[in-house]
PDB file of C-alpha atoms and ligand atoms in Angstrom:
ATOM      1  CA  UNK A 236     -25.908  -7.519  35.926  1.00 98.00           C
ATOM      2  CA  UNK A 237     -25.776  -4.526  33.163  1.00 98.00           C
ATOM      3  CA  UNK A 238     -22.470  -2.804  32.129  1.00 99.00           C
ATOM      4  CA  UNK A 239     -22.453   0.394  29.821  1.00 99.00           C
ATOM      5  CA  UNK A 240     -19.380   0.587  27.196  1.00 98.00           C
ATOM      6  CA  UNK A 241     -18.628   3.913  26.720  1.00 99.00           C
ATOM      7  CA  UNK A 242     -16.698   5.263  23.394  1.00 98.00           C
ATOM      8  CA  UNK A 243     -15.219   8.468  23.280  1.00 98.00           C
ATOM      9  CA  UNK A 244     -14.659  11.102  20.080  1.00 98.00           C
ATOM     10  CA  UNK A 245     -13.602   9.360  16.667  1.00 98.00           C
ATOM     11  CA  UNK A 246     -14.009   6.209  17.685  1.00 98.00           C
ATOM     12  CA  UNK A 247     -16.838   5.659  15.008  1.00 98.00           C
ATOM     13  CA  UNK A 248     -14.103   6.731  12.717  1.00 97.00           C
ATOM     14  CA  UNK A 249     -12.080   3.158  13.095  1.00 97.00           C
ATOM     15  CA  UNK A 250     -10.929   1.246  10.147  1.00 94.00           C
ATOM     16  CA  UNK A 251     -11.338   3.890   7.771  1.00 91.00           C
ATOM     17  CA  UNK A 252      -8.060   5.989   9.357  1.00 84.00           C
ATOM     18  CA  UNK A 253      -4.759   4.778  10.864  1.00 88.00           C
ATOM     19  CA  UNK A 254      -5.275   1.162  10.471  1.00 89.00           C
ATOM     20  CA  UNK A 255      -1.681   0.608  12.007  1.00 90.00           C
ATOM     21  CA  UNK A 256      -2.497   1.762  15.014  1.00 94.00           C
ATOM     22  CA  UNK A 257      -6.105   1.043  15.125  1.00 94.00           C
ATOM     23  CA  UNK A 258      -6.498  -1.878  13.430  1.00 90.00           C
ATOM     24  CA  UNK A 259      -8.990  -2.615  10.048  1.00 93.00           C
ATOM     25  CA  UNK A 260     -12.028  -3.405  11.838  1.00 97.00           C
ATOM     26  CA  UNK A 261     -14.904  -1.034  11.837  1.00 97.00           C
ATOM     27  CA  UNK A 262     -17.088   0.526  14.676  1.00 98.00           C
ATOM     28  CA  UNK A 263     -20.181  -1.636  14.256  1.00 98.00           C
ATOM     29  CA  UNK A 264     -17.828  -4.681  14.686  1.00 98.00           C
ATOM     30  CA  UNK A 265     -16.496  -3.656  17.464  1.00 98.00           C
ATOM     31  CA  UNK A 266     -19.926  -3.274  19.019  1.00 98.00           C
ATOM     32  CA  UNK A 267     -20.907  -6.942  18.070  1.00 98.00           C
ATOM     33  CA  UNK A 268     -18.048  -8.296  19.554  1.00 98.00           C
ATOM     34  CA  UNK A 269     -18.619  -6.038  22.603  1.00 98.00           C
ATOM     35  CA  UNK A 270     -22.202  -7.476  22.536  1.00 98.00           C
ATOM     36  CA  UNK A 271     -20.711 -11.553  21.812  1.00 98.00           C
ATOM     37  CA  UNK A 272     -18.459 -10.781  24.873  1.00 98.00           C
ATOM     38  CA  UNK A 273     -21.240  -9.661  27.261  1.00 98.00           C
ATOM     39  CA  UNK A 274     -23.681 -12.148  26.384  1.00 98.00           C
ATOM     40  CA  UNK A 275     -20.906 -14.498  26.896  1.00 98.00           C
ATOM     41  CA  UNK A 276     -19.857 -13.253  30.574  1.00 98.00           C
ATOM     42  CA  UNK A 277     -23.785 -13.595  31.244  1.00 98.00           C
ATOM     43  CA  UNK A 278     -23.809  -9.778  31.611  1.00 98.00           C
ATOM     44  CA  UNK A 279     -26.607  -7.093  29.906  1.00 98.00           C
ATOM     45  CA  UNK A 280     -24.977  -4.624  27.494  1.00 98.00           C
ATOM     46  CA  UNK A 281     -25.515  -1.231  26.380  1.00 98.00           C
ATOM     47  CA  UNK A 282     -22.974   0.785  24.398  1.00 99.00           C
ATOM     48  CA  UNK A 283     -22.429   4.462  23.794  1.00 99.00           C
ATOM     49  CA  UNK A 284     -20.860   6.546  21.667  1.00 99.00           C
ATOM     50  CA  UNK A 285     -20.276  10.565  21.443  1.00 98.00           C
ATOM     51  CA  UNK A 286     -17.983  12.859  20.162  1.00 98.00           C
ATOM     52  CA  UNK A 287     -18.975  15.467  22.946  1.00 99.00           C
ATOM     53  CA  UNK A 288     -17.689  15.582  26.283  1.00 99.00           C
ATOM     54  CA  UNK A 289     -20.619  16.774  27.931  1.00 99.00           C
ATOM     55  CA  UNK A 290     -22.797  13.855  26.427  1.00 99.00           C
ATOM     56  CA  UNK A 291     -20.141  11.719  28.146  1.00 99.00           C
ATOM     57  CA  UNK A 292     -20.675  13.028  31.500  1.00 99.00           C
ATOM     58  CA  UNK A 293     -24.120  13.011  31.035  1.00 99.00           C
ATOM     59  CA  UNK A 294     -24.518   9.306  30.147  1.00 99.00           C
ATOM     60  CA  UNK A 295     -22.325   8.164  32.771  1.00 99.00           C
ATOM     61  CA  UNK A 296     -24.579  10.725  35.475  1.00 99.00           C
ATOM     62  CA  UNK A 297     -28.013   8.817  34.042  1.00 98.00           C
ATOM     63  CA  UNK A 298     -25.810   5.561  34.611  1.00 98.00           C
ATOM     64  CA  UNK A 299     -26.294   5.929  38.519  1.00 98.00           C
ATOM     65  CA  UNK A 300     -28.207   3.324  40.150  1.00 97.00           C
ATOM     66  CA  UNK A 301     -28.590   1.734  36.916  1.00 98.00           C
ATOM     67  CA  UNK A 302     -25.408   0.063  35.593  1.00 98.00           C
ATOM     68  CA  UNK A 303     -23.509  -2.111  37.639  1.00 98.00           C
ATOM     69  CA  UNK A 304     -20.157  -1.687  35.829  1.00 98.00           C
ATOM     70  CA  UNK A 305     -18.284   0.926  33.486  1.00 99.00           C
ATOM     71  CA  UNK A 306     -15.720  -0.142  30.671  1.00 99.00           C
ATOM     72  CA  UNK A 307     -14.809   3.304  29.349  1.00 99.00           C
ATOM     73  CA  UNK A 308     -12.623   3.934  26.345  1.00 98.00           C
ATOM     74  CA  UNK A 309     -12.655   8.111  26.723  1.00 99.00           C
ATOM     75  CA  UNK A 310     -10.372   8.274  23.754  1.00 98.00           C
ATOM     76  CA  UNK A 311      -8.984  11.911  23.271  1.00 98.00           C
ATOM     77  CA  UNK A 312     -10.568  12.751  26.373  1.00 98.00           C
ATOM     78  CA  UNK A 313      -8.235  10.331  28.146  1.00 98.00           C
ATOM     79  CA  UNK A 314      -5.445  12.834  28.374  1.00 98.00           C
ATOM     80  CA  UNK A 315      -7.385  15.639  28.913  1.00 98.00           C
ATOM     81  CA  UNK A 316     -10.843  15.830  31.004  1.00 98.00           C
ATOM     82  CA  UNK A 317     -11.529  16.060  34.686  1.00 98.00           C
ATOM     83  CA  UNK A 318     -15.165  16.505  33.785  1.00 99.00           C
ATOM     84  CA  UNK A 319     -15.178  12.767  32.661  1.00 99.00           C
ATOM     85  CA  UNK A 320     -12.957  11.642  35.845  1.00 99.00           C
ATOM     86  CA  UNK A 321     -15.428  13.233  38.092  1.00 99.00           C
ATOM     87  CA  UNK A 322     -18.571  11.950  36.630  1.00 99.00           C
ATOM     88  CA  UNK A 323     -17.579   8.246  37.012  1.00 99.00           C
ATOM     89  CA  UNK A 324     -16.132   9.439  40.324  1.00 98.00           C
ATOM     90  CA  UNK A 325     -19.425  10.819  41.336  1.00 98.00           C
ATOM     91  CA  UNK A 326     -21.610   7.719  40.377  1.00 98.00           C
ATOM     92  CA  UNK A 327     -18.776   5.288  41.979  1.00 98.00           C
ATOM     93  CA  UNK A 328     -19.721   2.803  39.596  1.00 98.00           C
ATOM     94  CA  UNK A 329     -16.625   0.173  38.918  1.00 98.00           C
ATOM     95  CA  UNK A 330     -14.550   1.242  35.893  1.00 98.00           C
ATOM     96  CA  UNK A 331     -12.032  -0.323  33.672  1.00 99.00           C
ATOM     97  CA  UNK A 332     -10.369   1.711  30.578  1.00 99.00           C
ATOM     98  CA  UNK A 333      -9.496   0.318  27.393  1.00 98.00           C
ATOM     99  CA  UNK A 334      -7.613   1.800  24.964  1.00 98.00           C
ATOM    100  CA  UNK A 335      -7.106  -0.052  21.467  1.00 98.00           C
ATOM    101  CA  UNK A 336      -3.171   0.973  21.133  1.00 98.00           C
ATOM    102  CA  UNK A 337      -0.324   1.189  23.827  1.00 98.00           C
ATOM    103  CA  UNK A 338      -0.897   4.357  24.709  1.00 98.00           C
ATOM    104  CA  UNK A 339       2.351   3.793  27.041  1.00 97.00           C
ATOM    105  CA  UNK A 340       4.688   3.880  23.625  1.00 97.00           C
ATOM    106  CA  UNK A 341       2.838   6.725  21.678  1.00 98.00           C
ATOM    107  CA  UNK A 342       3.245  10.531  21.926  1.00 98.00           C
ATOM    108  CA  UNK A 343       3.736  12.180  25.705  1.00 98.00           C
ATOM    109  CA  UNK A 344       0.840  13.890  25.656  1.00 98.00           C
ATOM    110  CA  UNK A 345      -1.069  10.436  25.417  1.00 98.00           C
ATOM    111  CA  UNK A 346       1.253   9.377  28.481  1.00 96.00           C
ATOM    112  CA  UNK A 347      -1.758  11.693  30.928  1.00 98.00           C
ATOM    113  CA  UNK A 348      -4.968   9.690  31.611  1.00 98.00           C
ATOM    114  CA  UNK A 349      -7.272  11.314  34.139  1.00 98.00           C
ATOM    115  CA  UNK A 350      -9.971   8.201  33.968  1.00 98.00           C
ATOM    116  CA  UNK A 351      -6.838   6.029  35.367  1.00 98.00           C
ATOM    117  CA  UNK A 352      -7.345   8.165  38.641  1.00 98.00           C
ATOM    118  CA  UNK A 353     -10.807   6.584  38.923  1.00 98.00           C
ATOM    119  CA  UNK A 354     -10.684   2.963  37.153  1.00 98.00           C
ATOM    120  CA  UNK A 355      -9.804   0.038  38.563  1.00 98.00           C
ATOM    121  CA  UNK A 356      -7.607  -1.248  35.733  1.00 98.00           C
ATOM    122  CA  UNK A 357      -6.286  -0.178  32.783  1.00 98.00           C
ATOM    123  CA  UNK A 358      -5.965  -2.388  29.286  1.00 98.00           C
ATOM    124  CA  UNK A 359      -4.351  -0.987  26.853  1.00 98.00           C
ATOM    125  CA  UNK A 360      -2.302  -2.154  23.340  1.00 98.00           C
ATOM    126  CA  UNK A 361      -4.604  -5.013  22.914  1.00 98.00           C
ATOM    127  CA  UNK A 362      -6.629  -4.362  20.087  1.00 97.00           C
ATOM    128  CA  UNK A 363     -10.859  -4.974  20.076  1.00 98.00           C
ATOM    129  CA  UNK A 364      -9.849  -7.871  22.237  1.00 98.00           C
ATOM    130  CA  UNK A 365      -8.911  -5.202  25.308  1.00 98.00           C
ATOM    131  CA  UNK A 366     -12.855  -5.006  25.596  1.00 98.00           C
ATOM    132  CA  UNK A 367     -13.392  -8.509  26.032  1.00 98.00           C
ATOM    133  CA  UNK A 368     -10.590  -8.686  28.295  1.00 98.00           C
ATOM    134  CA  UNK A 369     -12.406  -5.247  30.150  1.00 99.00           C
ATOM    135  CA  UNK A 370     -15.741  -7.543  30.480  1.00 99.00           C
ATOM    136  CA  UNK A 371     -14.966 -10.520  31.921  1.00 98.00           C
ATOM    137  CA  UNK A 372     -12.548  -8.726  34.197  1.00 98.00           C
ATOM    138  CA  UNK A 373     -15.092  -6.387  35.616  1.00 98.00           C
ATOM    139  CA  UNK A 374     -17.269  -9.394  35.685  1.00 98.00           C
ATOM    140  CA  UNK A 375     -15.213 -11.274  37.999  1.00 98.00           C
ATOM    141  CA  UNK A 376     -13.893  -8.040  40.105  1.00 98.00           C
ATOM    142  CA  UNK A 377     -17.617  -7.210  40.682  1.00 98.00           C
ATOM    143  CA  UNK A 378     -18.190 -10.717  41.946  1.00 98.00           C
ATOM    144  CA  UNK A 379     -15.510 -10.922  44.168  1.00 97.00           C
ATOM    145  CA  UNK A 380     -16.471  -7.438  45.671  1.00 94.00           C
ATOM    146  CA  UNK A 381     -19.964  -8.305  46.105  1.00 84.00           C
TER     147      UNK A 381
HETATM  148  O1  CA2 B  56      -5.907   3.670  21.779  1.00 53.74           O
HETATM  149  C1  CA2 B  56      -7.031   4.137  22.034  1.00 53.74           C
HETATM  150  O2  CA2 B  56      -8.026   3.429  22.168  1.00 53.74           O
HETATM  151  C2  CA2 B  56      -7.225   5.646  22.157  1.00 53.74           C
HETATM  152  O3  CA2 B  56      -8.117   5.887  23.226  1.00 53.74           O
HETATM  153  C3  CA2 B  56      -7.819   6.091  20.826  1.00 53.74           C
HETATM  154  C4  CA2 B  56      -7.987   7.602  20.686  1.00 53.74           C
HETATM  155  C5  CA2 B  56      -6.699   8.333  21.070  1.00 53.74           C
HETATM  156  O4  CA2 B  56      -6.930   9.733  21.095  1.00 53.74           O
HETATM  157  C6  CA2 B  56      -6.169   7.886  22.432  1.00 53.74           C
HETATM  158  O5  CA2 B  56      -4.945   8.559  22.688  1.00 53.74           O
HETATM  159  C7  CA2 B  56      -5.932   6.392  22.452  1.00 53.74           C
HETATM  160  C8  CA2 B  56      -8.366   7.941  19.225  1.00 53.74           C
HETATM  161  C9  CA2 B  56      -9.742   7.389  18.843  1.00 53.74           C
HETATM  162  C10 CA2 B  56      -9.917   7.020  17.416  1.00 53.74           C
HETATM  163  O6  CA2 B  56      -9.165   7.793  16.498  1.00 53.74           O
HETATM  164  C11 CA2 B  56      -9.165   7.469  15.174  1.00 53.74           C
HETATM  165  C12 CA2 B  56      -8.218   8.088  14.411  1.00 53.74           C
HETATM  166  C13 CA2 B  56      -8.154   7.822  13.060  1.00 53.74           C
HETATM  167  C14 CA2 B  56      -9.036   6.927  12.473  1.00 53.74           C
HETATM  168  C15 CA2 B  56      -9.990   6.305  13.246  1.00 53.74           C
HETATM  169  C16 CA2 B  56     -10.046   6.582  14.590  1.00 53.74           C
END
């Protein structure tokens, strides 16, 4: 089984901005954690980062046929793109979103996620640890639906 962890814009950014929200750990840790967590769910890993919405779409597009599950963090793109919603729509490949902070308690216009119209779960407000929870969760959902 493969999943693909997508990152959206300014996520390569963490721990040198915001730590209060975000947290102190860097990008590259996250993706060895990310990496620890799907080795340890038995599951392939690739991971993907972009600051560009189109690169998004296309990544998730070359994803068809090839990936059995999604764990998306679309970041600013959250509260704003169809284009994203669609393309993980169109390759009906199963989906959870993470986001690192509790989107839920921040600003309103963070309150809008158009991937939550697609995924079947969202984890937010728990830190790095929202991916691992993202993993073994698709992991199991993807066995159950087999
Ligand atoms: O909580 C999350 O994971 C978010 O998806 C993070 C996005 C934000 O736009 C979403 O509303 C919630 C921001 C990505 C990273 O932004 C940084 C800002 C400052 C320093 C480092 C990263």
């Amino acid at each position: 089984m493969k999943f693909l962890i997508i990152n959206g814009p300014n996520l390569n950014m963490l721990g040198l901005r915001e730590p209060a929200i975000y947290g102190n750990r860097n990008y590259a840790t996250l993706c060895t954690l990310c990496e620890k967590w799907c080795a340890e769910a038995g599951v392939e890993c690739e991971i993907f980062q972009s600051n560009h919405e189109g690169a998004l779409v296309d990544k998730i597009q070359e994803a068809f046929g090839k990936v059995d599950g999604i764990v998306i963090n679309p970041a600013a793109y959250t509260h704003t793109s169809v284009a994203i919603l669609d393309a993980l729509k169109s390759v009906a490949i199963p989906t959870v979103e993470v986001h690192i902070s509790k989107v839920s308690e921040r600003e309103a216009f963070r309150q809008i996620s158009f991937v939550s119209y697609y995924a079947a779960r969202t984890i937010q407000g728990m830190g790095f640890e929202g991916y691992g929870e993202a993993i073994r969760w698709l992991k199991a959902y993807i066995d159950e639906n087999k």
